[in-house]
Amino acid sequence: MSELNKVVIVGLGLIGGSLAAALRKARACKEIIGIARRAETCQQAMRMGIIDQAHTDIASVLPSLGKGDVVFIAVPTLSVRKIISALKNAPKELVITDGASVKGSVYQDVVTEFGYFPENFVLGHPIAGSEKSGVEASNEDLYVDHRVILTPCSENRPAAIALVSAMWQSVGAEVLEMSVADHDTVLAATSHLPHAIAFSLVDTLAHDSNNENIFRYAAGGFRDFTRIASSDATMWRDIMLANRESVLEAIDLFSSNLNRLRDAIAHSDATALAGVFNRAKFARDRFTKMLESRAYSSSMQNTESKNVVYTVQPGGSVQGTIRVPGDKSISHRSIMLGSLAEGTTRVKGFLEGEDALATLQAFRDMGVVIEGPDEGNVTVHGVGMQGLQAPSGPLYMGNSGTSMRLLSGILAGQQFESELTGDVSLSKRPMNRVANPLREMGAQIDTAEEGRPPLRIKAGGGLKAIDYTLPMASAQVKSCLLLAGLFADGETRVTEPAPTRDHTERMLQGFGYQVNRNGSQVSLTSGGKLFACDIEIPADISSATFFMVAAAIAPGSDVTLTHVGINPTRIGVINILQLMGSNLTLSNKREVGGEPVADIRVQYAPLKGIKIPEEQVPLGIDEFPALLIAAACAEGKTVLSGAEELRVKETDRIQAMADGLVALGIACETRADGIIVTGGQLTGGSVESFHDHRIAMAFTIAALRANGTITVNNCANVATSFPNFVELAQKAGISLEINYS
Ligand code: S3P
């Protein structure tokens, strides 16, 4: 920051005063000069020790300023122009920036006053207000972990932008850039509209003749909701006027939604009300979680930016009775079919992980009223086969390949256009495996290069049924085509090269839709209806796997996993562990909602390496990260082949496991379609999960047999499938700690 010389702060209110205090604390510049209209404010700031000099007029300091100096204008939006006018004679090298909440009006003022836009004038806006105002409210930590938006213009000199960025970064802020127009639209919705509503609500209530009583008895709701109505009145008057057009648009949209809510109340329309309240609650809860991780920080947009590190101490064993969360595959399908059904579907045991929630949100975005999730309970108010509505923007699928692939089948059959997007990992995954057969059915689908997301699905001109043989064993592709088949003309037939999970077929039948199976072929005919039903989701065998393998490798272990789904198309892990010599028993076998479940007990027994039978691969496809840890702890070699699909999961799981195992001292040989692991002593070390939830959890349990501490990097995505993994792992006996870096 050697470049930052003097900083002149014009306006010593909360924003200006706090910058002065923060610069002082950070010793980020040589001199801080304060300018305030009122002499008392100047004296107060001097008394507080946050500035070195105080003046009541900027003109007197201008001649002493030059290169490396910055003027920060922190006066109410509509007073900015007066200051700009006074700066017309400023030395050319002086960098000027501002903190006004509206950028379009300041841009105009600058151009009007100067007659052009100066290269050293960098527009900015620190997002760090508070209902407090005045120099007394100055807070030296106000900007720490808060965002500052700069809205540079094409006229700006890069060095001027860099100097302003550096100033904000020196006080702990995160600087990001946007266009002037984007800034004003975003802020109108997220800040200006809420302030307009809060001021108006308090004004409405204060006019009531009983207002004394209203304020006296006002419960927490009033207090929470209207806190911002005690913000600076002049400042907010100015902001509304300066950002008039965008604020009007935001108010109009809100008014029409409020009227819709009014109608729903007037007509006692409980479903519509549940829709608004559940959508809003879900959105707010999500926002709260984001705020908890870091207020107004980049983690709000990209959880991958934060490295969640698991540190696991070596040794120990696992004990106890554990119920892992609901099955991910079945959770996705319960929302999809529940939405397309007629009537209300009640789901129990829904997985509240990010992936299944992405599916849930997508259907909310298409107008389906979904209540919950609340401790695994979800109520879906089905809209019928033709009832989905066009979403207002792209449907965001996060990390979830299942959401994107299955939804593309449903969306191909709709009369509206849609776009499916995902996170960094999902954006690299192959989608032509669904897009190509859907195109054969008549769908128009655009993808990014090489069939990667986003997927753009054009408004349907009607699908026709096809007879399709899957080139790979994939339940997602099979399910996608069956779901598209619900909307296609005729009988859709899908033949699979090897059995894959059949939850879609089972659940369709549970919803009263006829599905035929003939050997390796599944078929259905369009034109039917789905009827709502109750669904109980078993515990996810893919999540249970981590504890099954943990018990299988750690001497002295004995765990029982309850209520686990043991659908025959999912039990590869049970078969493989038993072939390796694991002491694994099933009890209490029963059926819930068309799916078999059982309790699975695993007690430690020495494992031996095996050649994994290829027909078991699709039946345990998600379980290989954990199974390869079992292989590392077994005596001799374990050979996995016929598993090329592992290379296109959330990450290339063959390479990711090989990298991690080698880092922990285990010999591995990779093949295009598999891996050979030679059992041995796991050492401690640091491994990369590549943001893949199952890689992260696999290396966590590996520590049970390691002779040193294992750290696993980038574990945030464990929340996609197993949100309480850490808690259950700790309870079972794994010494696991979470750190952030
Ligand atoms: C899934 C199918 C499998 C599996 C995924 C879930 C499903 O994917 O790996 O976690 O719910 O249909 P593929 O169909 O790509 O094998």
Tab-separated table of C-alpha atoms and ligand atoms in Angstrom, residues 328-329 333 402 405-406 433 473-477 479 501 621-622 645 649 694, ligand 1:
chain	number	residue	atom	x	y	z
A	328	LYS	CA	-30.622	-39.137	-2.343
A	329	SER	CA	-31.899	-40.821	-5.514
A	333	ARG	CA	-37.680	-38.617	-7.518
A	402	THR	CA	-29.099	-36.418	-11.041
A	405	ARG	CA	-30.211	-35.279	-16.111
A	406	LEU	CA	-33.621	-36.305	-14.779
A	433	ARG	CA	-25.777	-38.865	-22.833
A	473	ALA	CA	-25.202	-48.533	-17.540
A	474	SER	CA	-26.792	-45.327	-16.240
A	475	ALA	CA	-29.883	-44.997	-14.097
A	476	GLN	CA	-29.878	-41.281	-14.720
A	477	VAL	CA	-30.128	-41.670	-18.488
A	479	SER	CA	-34.788	-42.292	-15.783
A	501	ARG	CA	-31.057	-48.593	-9.820
A	621	ILE	CA	-21.259	-47.329	-8.459
A	622	ASP	CA	-21.300	-44.577	-5.823
A	645	GLU	CA	-18.173	-44.404	-15.432
A	649	LYS	CA	-18.756	-38.531	-11.606
A	694	ARG	CA	-17.691	-39.037	-1.505
B	1	S3P	C1	-28.151	-41.899	-9.797
B	1	S3P	C2	-27.521	-42.709	-10.712
B	1	S3P	C3	-26.072	-42.920	-10.758
B	1	S3P	C4	-25.407	-42.478	-9.455
B	1	S3P	C5	-25.902	-41.136	-8.989
B	1	S3P	C6	-27.391	-41.191	-8.739
B	1	S3P	C7	-29.609	-41.734	-9.838
B	1	S3P	O1	-25.537	-42.132	-11.818
B	1	S3P	O2	-24.006	-42.413	-9.620
B	1	S3P	O3	-25.258	-40.767	-7.778
B	1	S3P	O4	-30.190	-41.232	-8.866
B	1	S3P	O5	-30.203	-42.140	-10.847
B	1	S3P	P1	-25.392	-42.710	-13.327
B	1	S3P	O6	-26.739	-42.869	-13.866
B	1	S3P	O7	-24.596	-41.664	-14.047
B	1	S3P	O8	-24.650	-43.990	-13.166
